[in-house]
Structure formats: C-alpha cells, structure tokens
mmCIF file of C-alpha atoms and ligand atoms in Angstrom:
data_model
loop_
_atom_site.group_PDB
_atom_site.id
_atom_site.type_symbol
_atom_site.label_atom_id
_atom_site.label_comp_id
_atom_site.label_asym_id
_atom_site.label_seq_id
_atom_site.Cartn_x
_atom_site.Cartn_y
_atom_site.Cartn_z
ATOM 1 C CA MET M 116 53.163 92.272 71.010
ATOM 2 C CA LYS M 117 52.478 89.699 68.333
ATOM 3 C CA PHE M 118 54.639 86.959 69.835
ATOM 4 C CA ARG M 119 54.340 86.094 73.468
ATOM 5 C CA ASN M 120 57.487 86.936 75.413
ATOM 6 C CA PHE M 121 57.248 84.128 77.899
ATOM 7 C CA LYS M 122 58.551 84.712 81.443
ATOM 8 C CA MET M 123 59.867 81.508 82.937
ATOM 9 C CA VAL M 124 60.827 80.246 86.377
ATOM 10 C CA ASP M 125 64.308 81.507 87.326
ATOM 11 C CA TYR M 126 65.835 78.392 88.871
ATOM 12 C CA VAL M 127 64.918 74.712 88.728
ATOM 13 C CA VAL M 128 66.363 71.873 90.759
ATOM 14 C CA TYR M 129 65.279 68.310 90.025
ATOM 15 C CA GLY M 130 65.994 65.023 91.735
ATOM 16 C CA ARG M 131 65.080 62.588 94.470
ATOM 17 C CA GLY M 132 66.131 64.077 97.782
ATOM 18 C CA SER M 133 66.685 67.565 96.312
ATOM 19 C CA PHE M 134 64.356 68.888 99.025
ATOM 20 C CA ASN M 135 67.314 68.434 101.405
ATOM 21 C CA GLN M 136 69.106 71.213 99.538
ATOM 22 C CA LEU M 137 66.423 73.769 100.388
ATOM 23 C CA ASP M 138 68.326 75.355 103.275
ATOM 24 C CA GLU M 139 71.308 76.052 101.025
ATOM 25 C CA ILE M 140 69.069 77.353 98.237
ATOM 26 C CA LEU M 141 67.303 79.795 100.556
ATOM 27 C CA GLN M 142 70.404 81.076 102.311
ATOM 28 C CA PRO M 143 71.263 83.862 99.808
ATOM 29 C CA GLN M 144 67.632 85.039 99.856
ATOM 30 C CA ARG M 145 67.585 85.840 103.570
ATOM 31 C CA ASN M 146 67.517 89.582 104.262
ATOM 32 C CA ASN M 147 68.799 90.289 107.774
ATOM 33 C CA ASP M 148 66.068 89.340 110.229
ATOM 34 C CA ALA M 149 63.210 89.098 107.765
ATOM 35 C CA PRO M 150 61.962 85.506 107.987
ATOM 36 C CA ILE M 151 61.193 82.965 105.322
ATOM 37 C CA VAL M 152 57.590 81.787 105.489
ATOM 38 C CA PHE M 153 56.817 78.205 104.569
ATOM 39 C CA LEU M 154 53.283 77.657 103.377
ATOM 40 C CA VAL M 155 52.814 73.912 103.781
ATOM 41 C CA ASP M 156 49.815 71.880 102.582
ATOM 42 C CA HIS M 157 47.797 70.956 105.684
ATOM 43 C CA TYR M 158 48.020 67.291 104.700
ATOM 44 C CA PHE M 159 51.595 67.352 106.052
ATOM 45 C CA GLN M 160 50.672 68.604 109.526
ATOM 46 C CA GLY M 161 52.237 66.111 111.950
ATOM 47 C CA LYS M 162 54.065 64.303 109.132
ATOM 48 C CA ASP M 163 57.802 63.790 108.838
ATOM 49 C CA LEU M 164 58.221 66.328 106.023
ATOM 50 C CA VAL M 165 57.521 69.195 108.428
ATOM 51 C CA ASN M 166 60.599 68.276 110.474
ATOM 52 C CA ARG M 167 62.685 68.529 107.319
ATOM 53 C CA VAL M 168 61.609 72.107 106.545
ATOM 54 C CA PRO M 169 64.756 74.238 107.096
ATOM 55 C CA VAL M 170 63.353 76.662 109.671
ATOM 56 C CA ARG M 171 65.874 79.233 110.931
ATOM 57 C CA GLY M 172 65.628 82.271 113.219
ATOM 58 C CA ASN M 173 62.123 83.689 113.200
ATOM 59 C CA ASP M 174 61.002 81.703 110.134
ATOM 60 C CA LYS M 175 57.404 80.588 110.237
ATOM 61 C CA ILE M 176 55.459 77.578 109.007
ATOM 62 C CA ILE M 177 51.831 78.189 108.075
ATOM 63 C CA PHE M 178 49.684 75.184 107.240
ATOM 64 C CA ALA M 179 47.606 75.987 104.164
ATOM 65 C CA ASP M 180 44.002 74.883 104.431
ATOM 66 C CA VAL M 181 43.276 73.571 100.948
ATOM 67 C CA THR M 182 39.909 72.003 101.736
ATOM 68 C CA TYR M 183 38.597 74.473 99.168
ATOM 69 C CA GLU M 184 40.559 75.801 96.217
ATOM 70 C CA PRO M 185 42.281 79.110 97.042
ATOM 71 C CA LYS M 186 40.104 82.163 97.535
ATOM 72 C CA THR M 187 41.174 85.798 97.256
ATOM 73 C CA THR M 188 39.993 86.369 100.845
ATOM 74 C CA TYR M 189 42.340 83.636 102.100
ATOM 75 C CA VAL M 190 45.295 85.081 100.175
ATOM 76 C CA ASP M 191 44.591 88.558 101.561
ATOM 77 C CA SER M 192 44.284 87.301 105.119
ATOM 78 C CA ILE M 193 47.645 85.473 104.994
ATOM 79 C CA ALA M 194 49.413 88.487 103.444
ATOM 80 C CA ASP M 195 47.861 90.872 106.014
ATOM 81 C CA GLN M 196 48.814 88.572 108.865
ATOM 82 C CA LEU M 197 52.452 88.465 107.679
ATOM 83 C CA LYS M 198 52.609 92.248 107.231
ATOM 84 C CA ASP M 199 51.223 92.756 110.752
ATOM 85 C CA GLU M 200 53.545 90.238 112.328
ATOM 86 C CA PHE M 201 56.809 90.920 110.482
ATOM 87 C CA GLY M 202 56.461 94.044 108.355
ATOM 88 C CA MET M 203 58.375 92.333 105.606
ATOM 89 C CA VAL M 204 59.498 88.768 104.979
ATOM 90 C CA SER M 205 62.420 87.475 102.909
ATOM 91 C CA GLY M 206 60.443 84.953 100.938
ATOM 92 C CA ILE M 207 57.522 82.563 100.657
ATOM 93 C CA VAL M 208 57.949 78.866 99.992
ATOM 94 C CA GLY M 209 54.862 76.899 98.929
ATOM 95 C CA ILE M 210 55.070 73.159 99.622
ATOM 96 C CA GLY M 211 52.061 71.175 98.425
ATOM 97 C CA GLY M 212 49.737 70.538 95.509
ATOM 98 C CA GLY M 213 48.573 73.110 92.956
ATOM 99 C CA SER M 214 46.403 74.854 95.550
ATOM 100 C CA THR M 215 49.268 75.499 97.973
ATOM 101 C CA MET M 216 51.639 76.555 95.196
ATOM 102 C CA ASP M 217 49.024 78.984 93.877
ATOM 103 C CA LEU M 218 48.504 80.390 97.372
ATOM 104 C CA ALA M 219 52.249 80.936 97.783
ATOM 105 C CA LYS M 220 52.492 82.759 94.454
ATOM 106 C CA ALA M 221 49.526 84.983 95.287
ATOM 107 C CA VAL M 222 50.694 85.797 98.839
ATOM 108 C CA SER M 223 54.130 86.726 97.484
ATOM 109 C CA LEU M 224 52.514 89.178 95.052
ATOM 110 C CA MET M 225 50.228 90.643 97.715
ATOM 111 C CA MET M 226 53.176 91.410 100.010
ATOM 112 C CA ASN M 227 54.170 94.144 97.529
ATOM 113 C CA ASN M 228 50.932 95.193 95.842
ATOM 114 C CA PRO M 229 48.212 97.313 97.499
ATOM 115 C CA GLY M 230 44.541 96.386 97.858
ATOM 116 C CA SER M 231 43.026 92.914 97.491
ATOM 117 C CA SER M 232 44.198 90.031 95.314
ATOM 118 C CA ALA M 233 40.727 90.224 93.716
ATOM 119 C CA ASP M 234 41.833 93.524 92.121
ATOM 120 C CA TYR M 235 44.451 91.634 90.138
ATOM 121 C CA GLN M 236 42.398 88.739 88.773
ATOM 122 C CA GLY M 237 42.888 89.010 85.049
ATOM 123 C CA TRP M 238 45.781 89.585 82.671
ATOM 124 C CA ASP M 239 48.800 91.751 83.490
ATOM 125 C CA LEU M 240 47.131 93.794 86.216
ATOM 126 C CA VAL M 241 49.841 93.157 88.829
ATOM 127 C CA LYS M 242 52.003 96.299 89.082
ATOM 128 C CA HIS M 243 54.962 95.342 91.281
ATOM 129 C CA PRO M 244 57.083 92.205 91.571
ATOM 130 C CA GLY M 245 56.218 90.133 94.608
ATOM 131 C CA ILE M 246 58.756 89.002 97.167
ATOM 132 C CA TYR M 247 61.013 85.982 96.524
ATOM 133 C CA LYS M 248 58.921 82.832 96.052
ATOM 134 C CA ALA M 249 59.723 79.164 95.697
ATOM 135 C CA GLY M 250 57.383 76.293 94.782
ATOM 136 C CA ILE M 251 57.771 72.678 95.792
ATOM 137 C CA PRO M 252 55.115 70.312 94.396
ATOM 138 C CA THR M 253 53.909 67.330 96.417
ATOM 139 C CA LEU M 254 51.421 66.278 93.719
ATOM 140 C CA SER M 255 52.206 66.137 90.015
ATOM 141 C CA GLY M 256 49.988 67.295 87.199
ATOM 142 C CA THR M 257 48.724 70.858 87.416
ATOM 143 C CA GLY M 258 51.811 72.532 85.975
ATOM 144 C CA ALA M 259 51.273 75.306 88.550
ATOM 145 C CA GLU M 260 55.000 75.031 89.278
ATOM 146 C CA VAL M 261 55.816 76.588 85.890
ATOM 147 C CA SER M 262 52.789 78.689 84.987
ATOM 148 C CA ARG M 263 52.435 82.487 84.976
ATOM 149 C CA THR M 264 49.125 82.324 86.798
ATOM 150 C CA THR M 265 47.639 81.589 90.191
ATOM 151 C CA VAL M 266 44.013 80.524 90.002
ATOM 152 C CA LEU M 267 41.836 82.198 92.642
ATOM 153 C CA THR M 268 38.137 82.275 93.418
ATOM 154 C CA GLY M 269 37.159 85.874 94.048
ATOM 155 C CA PRO M 270 33.909 87.632 94.965
ATOM 156 C CA THR M 271 32.670 87.623 91.366
ATOM 157 C CA ARG M 272 34.732 85.113 89.446
ATOM 158 C CA LYS M 273 37.285 82.355 89.382
ATOM 159 C CA LEU M 274 40.238 83.738 87.500
ATOM 160 C CA GLY M 275 44.001 83.785 87.747
ATOM 161 C CA MET M 276 46.424 86.583 88.546
ATOM 162 C CA ASN M 277 48.185 86.197 85.188
ATOM 163 C CA SER M 278 51.350 88.249 85.027
ATOM 164 C CA ASP M 279 55.075 88.206 84.398
ATOM 165 C CA PHE M 280 55.536 88.633 88.147
ATOM 166 C CA THR M 281 53.609 85.434 88.931
ATOM 167 C CA PRO M 282 56.102 82.638 88.065
ATOM 168 C CA PHE M 283 58.242 81.280 90.873
ATOM 169 C CA ASN M 284 61.852 82.396 91.342
ATOM 170 C CA GLN M 285 62.759 78.834 92.246
ATOM 171 C CA ILE M 286 61.150 75.413 92.000
ATOM 172 C CA VAL M 287 62.329 72.245 93.685
ATOM 173 C CA LEU M 288 61.157 69.120 91.874
ATOM 174 C CA ASP M 289 61.679 66.214 94.247
ATOM 175 C CA PRO M 290 59.561 63.223 93.182
ATOM 176 C CA GLU M 291 60.018 61.625 96.605
ATOM 177 C CA LEU M 292 57.515 64.143 97.974
ATOM 178 C CA THR M 293 54.677 62.717 95.871
ATOM 179 C CA ARG M 294 55.218 59.142 97.034
ATOM 180 C CA ASN M 295 52.358 58.861 99.495
ATOM 181 C CA ALA M 296 49.675 60.623 97.511
ATOM 182 C CA PRO M 297 46.380 58.693 97.592
ATOM 183 C CA VAL M 298 45.679 56.726 94.396
ATOM 184 C CA ASN M 299 42.552 58.663 93.401
ATOM 185 C CA GLN M 300 44.054 62.108 94.068
ATOM 186 C CA ARG M 301 47.220 61.195 92.218
ATOM 187 C CA PHE M 302 45.144 60.091 89.255
ATOM 188 C CA TYR M 303 42.904 63.184 89.160
ATOM 189 C CA THR M 304 45.860 65.566 89.365
ATOM 190 C CA GLY M 305 47.851 63.434 86.893
ATOM 191 C CA MET M 306 44.926 63.567 84.472
ATOM 192 C CA ASP M 307 45.028 67.354 84.656
ATOM 193 C CA CYS M 308 48.391 66.990 82.922
ATOM 194 C CA TYR M 309 47.097 64.411 80.429
ATOM 195 C CA ILE M 310 44.165 66.684 79.575
ATOM 196 C CA HIS M 311 46.499 69.694 79.192
ATOM 197 C CA CYS M 312 48.375 67.641 76.588
ATOM 198 C CA ILE M 313 45.268 66.571 74.650
ATOM 199 C CA GLU M 314 43.821 70.081 74.661
ATOM 200 C CA SER M 315 47.107 71.680 73.654
ATOM 201 C CA LEU M 316 48.085 69.140 70.986
ATOM 202 C CA THR M 317 44.692 69.162 69.242
ATOM 203 C CA GLY M 318 44.181 72.920 69.579
ATOM 204 C CA THR M 319 44.301 75.572 66.881
ATOM 205 C CA TYR M 320 46.904 77.549 68.893
ATOM 206 C CA LEU M 321 49.434 74.738 68.580
ATOM 207 C CA ASN M 322 52.996 75.559 67.547
ATOM 208 C CA GLU M 323 56.282 73.638 67.648
ATOM 209 C CA PHE M 324 57.220 75.054 71.065
ATOM 210 C CA SER M 325 54.028 73.729 72.669
ATOM 211 C CA LYS M 326 54.128 70.556 70.656
ATOM 212 C CA ALA M 327 57.653 69.671 71.770
ATOM 213 C CA TYR M 328 56.654 69.831 75.433
ATOM 214 C CA GLY M 329 53.138 68.438 74.941
ATOM 215 C CA GLU M 330 54.299 65.337 73.107
ATOM 216 C CA LYS M 331 56.892 64.565 75.770
ATOM 217 C CA ALA M 332 54.375 65.037 78.571
ATOM 218 C CA LEU M 333 51.874 62.817 76.773
ATOM 219 C CA GLU M 334 54.460 60.080 76.297
ATOM 220 C CA LEU M 335 55.268 60.158 80.022
ATOM 221 C CA CYS M 336 51.561 60.072 80.995
ATOM 222 C CA ARG M 337 51.048 57.019 78.789
ATOM 223 C CA LYS M 338 53.988 55.217 80.376
ATOM 224 C CA VAL M 339 52.761 55.978 83.870
ATOM 225 C CA PHE M 340 49.045 55.354 83.470
ATOM 226 C CA LEU M 341 48.953 52.645 80.764
ATOM 227 C CA GLU M 342 52.245 50.835 80.346
ATOM 228 C CA LYS M 343 53.517 50.372 83.903
ATOM 229 C CA GLU M 344 52.344 47.189 85.644
ATOM 230 C CA SER M 345 52.140 48.900 89.009
ATOM 231 C CA TRP M 346 53.091 52.197 90.618
ATOM 232 C CA ASP M 347 56.744 52.608 91.555
ATOM 233 C CA ASP M 348 59.300 55.369 92.180
ATOM 234 C CA GLU M 349 59.936 55.740 88.476
ATOM 235 C CA CYS M 350 56.273 56.653 87.993
ATOM 236 C CA ASP M 351 56.627 59.508 90.479
ATOM 237 C CA ASP M 352 59.795 60.647 88.652
ATOM 238 C CA MET M 353 58.098 60.556 85.262
ATOM 239 C CA LEU M 354 54.842 62.179 86.330
ATOM 240 C CA MET M 355 56.704 65.093 87.908
ATOM 241 C CA MET M 356 58.455 65.808 84.615
ATOM 242 C CA ALA M 357 55.197 65.266 82.704
ATOM 243 C CA SER M 358 53.587 67.965 84.834
ATOM 244 C CA TYR M 359 56.460 70.352 84.139
ATOM 245 C CA ALA M 360 56.395 69.702 80.387
ATOM 246 C CA GLY M 361 52.587 69.820 80.229
ATOM 247 C CA GLY M 362 52.655 73.186 81.982
ATOM 248 C CA MET M 363 55.264 74.463 79.511
ATOM 249 C CA SER M 364 53.108 73.222 76.644
ATOM 250 C CA ILE M 365 49.974 75.149 77.649
ATOM 251 C CA ALA M 366 52.013 78.214 78.598
ATOM 252 C CA TYR M 367 52.605 78.715 74.911
ATOM 253 C CA SER M 368 49.187 77.522 73.677
ATOM 254 C CA GLN M 369 45.951 77.129 75.633
ATOM 255 C CA VAL M 370 43.674 74.538 77.201
ATOM 256 C CA GLY M 371 40.288 73.609 75.736
ATOM 257 C CA VAL M 372 36.815 72.105 76.157
ATOM 258 C CA ALA M 373 37.387 70.042 79.321
ATOM 259 C CA HIS M 374 38.816 73.026 81.193
ATOM 260 C CA ALA M 375 36.147 75.493 80.016
ATOM 261 C CA VAL M 376 33.300 73.185 81.057
ATOM 262 C CA SER M 377 35.042 72.189 84.275
ATOM 263 C CA TYR M 378 35.373 75.855 85.284
ATOM 264 C CA GLY M 379 31.562 76.054 85.259
ATOM 265 C CA LEU M 380 31.315 73.048 87.616
ATOM 266 C CA SER M 381 33.935 74.503 89.880
ATOM 267 C CA TYR M 382 32.249 77.907 90.059
ATOM 268 C CA LEU M 383 28.753 76.588 90.831
ATOM 269 C CA LEU M 384 29.430 73.360 92.708
ATOM 270 C CA GLY M 385 32.963 73.870 94.016
ATOM 271 C CA THR M 386 34.139 70.785 92.109
ATOM 272 C CA LYS M 387 37.934 70.609 92.310
ATOM 273 C CA HIS M 388 40.055 71.147 89.238
ATOM 274 C CA GLY M 389 41.463 67.645 88.716
ATOM 275 C CA ILE M 390 38.325 65.642 89.366
ATOM 276 C CA GLY M 391 36.182 68.220 87.520
ATOM 277 C CA ASN M 392 38.295 67.840 84.403
ATOM 278 C CA CYS M 393 37.939 64.051 84.630
ATOM 279 C CA ILE M 394 34.141 64.276 85.016
ATOM 280 C CA VAL M 395 33.968 66.376 81.848
ATOM 281 C CA MET M 396 36.562 64.368 79.902
ATOM 282 C CA ASN M 397 34.374 61.275 80.340
ATOM 283 C CA HIS M 398 31.713 62.861 78.097
ATOM 284 C CA ILE M 399 33.450 64.846 75.366
ATOM 285 C CA GLU M 400 34.395 62.215 72.793
ATOM 286 C CA GLU M 401 32.761 64.435 70.182
ATOM 287 C CA TYR M 402 35.637 66.914 70.556
ATOM 288 C CA TYR M 403 38.555 64.658 71.473
ATOM 289 C CA PRO M 404 37.641 61.154 70.174
ATOM 290 C CA GLU M 405 41.066 59.548 70.613
ATOM 291 C CA GLY M 406 41.979 61.400 73.790
ATOM 292 C CA VAL M 407 38.727 60.443 75.500
ATOM 293 C CA ALA M 408 39.005 56.784 74.460
ATOM 294 C CA GLU M 409 42.547 56.660 75.882
ATOM 295 C CA PHE M 410 41.438 58.504 79.026
ATOM 296 C CA LYS M 411 38.798 55.820 79.590
ATOM 297 C CA ARG M 412 41.425 53.095 79.243
ATOM 298 C CA MET M 413 43.525 54.897 81.856
ATOM 299 C CA VAL M 414 40.537 55.132 84.213
ATOM 300 C CA GLU M 415 39.892 51.423 83.852
ATOM 301 C CA LYS M 416 43.505 50.291 84.121
ATOM 302 C CA ASN M 417 44.004 52.312 87.309
ATOM 303 C CA GLY M 418 40.670 51.268 88.841
ATOM 304 C CA ILE M 419 39.462 54.838 89.381
ATOM 305 C CA ASP M 420 35.877 55.963 89.990
ATOM 306 C CA ILE M 421 34.803 59.004 88.040
ATOM 307 C CA PRO M 422 31.675 60.496 89.651
ATOM 308 C CA GLN M 423 28.525 60.547 87.515
ATOM 309 C CA GLY M 424 25.309 62.499 87.732
ATOM 310 C CA ILE M 425 26.704 65.498 89.614
ATOM 311 C CA CYS M 426 24.377 67.882 87.732
ATOM 312 C CA LYS M 427 21.241 65.874 88.504
ATOM 313 C CA GLY M 428 18.492 67.968 90.012
ATOM 314 C CA LEU M 429 20.048 71.350 89.237
ATOM 315 C CA SER M 430 17.677 74.162 88.246
ATOM 316 C CA GLU M 431 17.717 75.787 84.803
ATOM 317 C CA GLU M 432 19.060 78.914 86.486
ATOM 318 C CA GLN M 433 22.001 76.925 87.818
ATOM 319 C CA PHE M 434 22.669 75.405 84.408
ATOM 320 C CA ASP M 435 22.626 78.938 83.012
ATOM 321 C CA THR M 436 25.236 80.033 85.538
ATOM 322 C CA MET M 437 27.585 77.223 84.515
ATOM 323 C CA ILE M 438 26.992 77.916 80.826
ATOM 324 C CA ASN M 439 27.819 81.604 81.343
ATOM 325 C CA VAL M 440 31.047 80.795 83.159
ATOM 326 C CA ALA M 441 32.099 78.288 80.506
ATOM 327 C CA LEU M 442 31.267 80.539 77.565
ATOM 328 C CA GLY M 443 33.243 83.342 79.197
ATOM 329 C CA MET M 444 36.451 81.397 78.597
ATOM 330 C CA LYS M 445 36.807 82.625 75.014
ATOM 331 C CA PRO M 446 40.469 81.774 74.311
ATOM 332 C CA LEU M 447 39.853 78.185 75.429
ATOM 333 C CA TRP M 448 37.013 77.745 72.947
ATOM 334 C CA GLU M 449 38.896 79.456 70.187
ATOM 335 C CA ASN M 450 41.837 77.144 70.786
ATOM 336 C CA ALA M 451 39.600 74.078 70.840
ATOM 337 C CA LEU M 452 37.172 74.838 68.032
ATOM 338 C CA GLY M 453 38.638 77.675 65.970
ATOM 339 C CA GLN M 454 37.471 81.215 65.335
ATOM 340 C CA ASP M 455 33.925 80.164 64.546
ATOM 341 C CA TRP M 456 33.560 78.411 67.887
ATOM 342 C CA GLU M 457 30.404 80.331 68.780
ATOM 343 C CA LYS M 458 28.554 78.657 65.932
ATOM 344 C CA ILE M 459 29.669 75.228 67.151
ATOM 345 C CA MET M 460 29.413 75.573 70.931
ATOM 346 C CA THR M 461 25.913 76.994 71.393
ATOM 347 C CA ARG M 462 24.133 77.382 74.737
ATOM 348 C CA GLU M 463 21.923 74.427 73.789
ATOM 349 C CA LYS M 464 24.917 72.181 73.157
ATOM 350 C CA LEU M 465 26.471 73.156 76.462
ATOM 351 C CA ARG M 466 23.171 72.606 78.288
ATOM 352 C CA GLU M 467 23.018 69.104 76.842
ATOM 353 C CA LEU M 468 26.622 68.412 77.858
ATOM 354 C CA TYR M 469 26.164 69.673 81.440
ATOM 355 C CA GLY M 470 23.013 67.532 81.651
ATOM 356 C CA LYS M 471 25.118 64.421 81.039
ATOM 357 C CA LEU M 472 27.722 65.104 83.739
HETATM 358 P P1 NAD L 10 45.361 70.308 95.610
HETATM 359 O O1 NAD L 10 46.568 71.133 95.771
HETATM 360 O O2 NAD L 10 44.040 70.991 95.631
HETATM 361 O O3 NAD L 10 45.397 69.142 96.686
HETATM 362 C C1 NAD L 10 44.429 68.107 96.656
HETATM 363 C C2 NAD L 10 44.463 67.310 97.944
HETATM 364 O O4 NAD L 10 45.654 66.533 98.037
HETATM 365 C C3 NAD L 10 44.455 68.189 99.186
HETATM 366 O O5 NAD L 10 43.598 67.595 100.125
HETATM 367 C C4 NAD L 10 45.900 68.147 99.676
HETATM 368 O O6 NAD L 10 45.972 68.341 101.058
HETATM 369 C C5 NAD L 10 46.317 66.756 99.281
HETATM 370 N N1 NAD L 10 47.758 66.508 99.052
HETATM 371 C C6 NAD L 10 48.688 67.301 98.474
HETATM 372 N N2 NAD L 10 49.884 66.657 98.387
HETATM 373 C C7 NAD L 10 49.700 65.438 98.936
HETATM 374 C C8 NAD L 10 50.549 64.304 99.136
HETATM 375 N N3 NAD L 10 51.826 64.278 98.718
HETATM 376 N N4 NAD L 10 50.018 63.224 99.748
HETATM 377 C C9 NAD L 10 48.727 63.215 100.118
HETATM 378 N N5 NAD L 10 47.864 64.223 99.952
HETATM 379 C C10 NAD L 10 48.350 65.332 99.359
HETATM 380 O O7 NAD L 10 45.419 69.455 94.241
HETATM 381 P P2 NAD L 10 46.078 69.710 92.833
HETATM 382 O O8 NAD L 10 45.296 68.891 91.884
HETATM 383 O O9 NAD L 10 47.541 69.558 92.873
HETATM 384 O O10 NAD L 10 45.810 71.243 92.554
HETATM 385 C C11 NAD L 10 44.569 71.766 92.162
HETATM 386 C C12 NAD L 10 44.659 73.260 92.260
HETATM 387 O O11 NAD L 10 45.634 73.742 91.347
HETATM 388 C C13 NAD L 10 43.380 73.992 91.954
HETATM 389 O O12 NAD L 10 43.198 75.020 92.911
HETATM 390 C C14 NAD L 10 43.616 74.581 90.582
HETATM 391 O O13 NAD L 10 42.897 75.782 90.366
HETATM 392 C C15 NAD L 10 45.094 74.836 90.624
HETATM 393 N N6 NAD L 10 45.720 74.861 89.308
HETATM 394 C C16 NAD L 10 46.580 75.869 89.053
HETATM 395 C C17 NAD L 10 47.226 75.959 87.839
HETATM 396 C C18 NAD L 10 48.163 77.083 87.581
HETATM 397 O O14 NAD L 10 48.699 77.175 86.487
HETATM 398 N N7 NAD L 10 48.412 77.959 88.507
HETATM 399 C C19 NAD L 10 47.013 74.984 86.857
HETATM 400 C C20 NAD L 10 46.121 73.947 87.143
HETATM 401 C C21 NAD L 10 45.488 73.890 88.381
HETATM 402 ZN ZN1 ZN L 11 44.361 72.133 84.382
#
C-alpha cells in the first residue's frame, strides 16, 4: 500500500481525575469470571494509587519491574503465568511509564498468539488480535500510549512488535498521575517528546498530518520547559497532550539521528530511552542546529544533568556493535538525511560521534 492506513487507539478519555472512571470504562469488557489484570509500574507499590485501582472479583494486580526496559522473556513469563493461572483474562491494563505500557501491549498480544514475543519483533508479524488492552500513562513523553509498537529487547535485537493489533483499545490520560514524577525522570521522558518533534519536523518524511501534530507538541514542550517559571499542574496537563501529539506526529513520519544513535547505546550499555536520547542530542548540532541549541537551553533552565563520557574506555569491538545497531535503523536515517544517507553517515562519522558521548 502506498499510503499508510494508520490504525489508531479506539477510545481516549482525557482529564484530571479521569482515572476514577476506570471501573465504569472496564465494566463492559468483563467476560463472565475472566479477570482484568492490572500491570502497575513498581514505583507505585505501597502508594495511594494502588488503592484506587478498581479491582473486582478475581482481578489481579501485577507490579511491573521496569528496572530494565522490557524484555521478550519478561513478556513471555507474564503471559504464561496468566494462562496457567486463569486460562483466559478479560483484559490487561498497563499503568505506568512507557515501559509498563509497552509491557501491557505485548502481554495482551501474547495471550492470543503462539510462541515467544521475540518471534514477532518486526513489522506486521503478529497474526491475531490480542485481548482487550488499556494504557494509562504516569509519565509523559514517549507517545507509547498512541503508537502501533511495543519496544522489546529480545535475544538478538531491540525491536518493536509493530502491528495493527498493537495499539491500545482504550487510553486514560489523567495528568494528575504524573504529578510526583522526579524532576530528572520527567525531563528525560519529556525530552523524548521534544526530540520526536525535532526529528519529525526536520525529516524528509514530513507531511501535513505529521506537521500538524508535531508543531502542536513542540509548542507545548516549549511552554513547559522554557516559558513556565516553575512546574505546576498546567505543565502536567500540557506535557501529557504534547506526548500524545508527538506520538501521533511520528506515527505518520519517523524519528531520526538521536533515536538511531541512542538505540546503539541502549543495546550495548542498557542506557534507557529518554536519557539516552538526551545524551545523544547534546552532541548532534551538525544535524539539528536549532533543535540542539534549544534543547541545551531547556537543560539549563531546568537544572538537569546530562551524563557525559559514557563511552569512555569502550573497546573498538564495542563501538562496532553500537555502530551496527545504529546503521541498522535505515528508515530513521533516510528520514533524517535523505536517500543518500549512507554517503553522509559513514561508519567513521558514527565512530567519532559515539566517541564524544
Ligand atoms: P519508564 O517507563 O522506563 O519509567 C522510568 C522510571 O520512572 C521507572 O523507574 C518507573 O518506575 C518510574 N516512574 C513511572 N511513573 C512514575 C511516576 N509517576 N512517578 C515516579 N516515578 C515514576 O520511562 P519512560 O521514559 O516513560 O519510558 C521509556 C520506555 O518507553 C522505554 O522502554 C522505551 O523503549 C519505551 N518507548 C516506547 C515507545 C512506543 O512507541 N511504544 C516510544 C518511546 C519509548
Ligand atoms: Zn522516543
């Protein structure tokens, strides 16, 4: 198909306190005795939010360990555990940052598809719809709430399960849930959104659909990270919508240099997505001169530390591994640099860039 036929989230609810409506939203999804499983970011263990989760009957709360970004083995183990315990469940609700939302999407798919989630890393490999799934972000920025992918680290690669079955059936956007996020984490995840905008808006894949969302998301990021005197509720409101719009923008275009290079860091060193993107963004003014200058102003205004020297002491073999991972992300480079990207982004150039990080 020449034009992408973009599968979107089925239902969206937005607003402060909308989390309280979850019980009502889930009610029609309950099939007889099959429970709803709430996958909750382990940060909330022992916190008030857990008491507000609308647990009924034999529903179950599982705390998602997101110390590391989601792995295919973790997805498989949760899905197997649920199949053993319940046979079938009515739905999965992911409550947390991008990692927890991605886990919920992947577990939903693996409840109905045979084998391992690693078999489905790639594009349009998922054969059957998953079970009902809802996503509720507690951090804003990744756009995972709207995307058609769930990024997983498998035995051989870090790659999403990209498919029309991947988007959530329901998302609940309640900015109140992001209120207590630590300043650094909030910034790193927020910058994921800012970087999505810069990469989308300067990319060769840009079109009016992506631009409409990207420009709005960028405007909101600027308000939140540059114009506001200090953080308040309105910032949480705006950043949640920025994340949504930024996700919609890249859904119909692509990301670029920061993401491609950051994937290499993540694969070799386990660097997390948000902070990894920031580490790279700090050094790529050659590709995004205005975006990087503005990013640096945001870092300074918000008093954030961006780690330096994380590639110090790595062997040439390790640099090669990162370069291979980064160069494997062909659509990202083509979006960023055009069809002749291979002439521009050589192994030597990438080696030099990784050496600076
Ligand atoms: P995260 O989900 O990895 O969470 C980061 C940390 O913040 C964790 O320690 C978590 O426990 C904690 N946390 C979450 N909510 C909190 C809150 N309200 N208060 C305090 N702490 C909180 O971070 P993220 O940046 O949201 O997500 C990154 C992940 O998203 C990566 O795994 C990345 O691959 C994925 N991602 C997916 C997509 C997609 O389209 N599917 C897009 C971008 C990124
Ligand atoms: Zn991203």
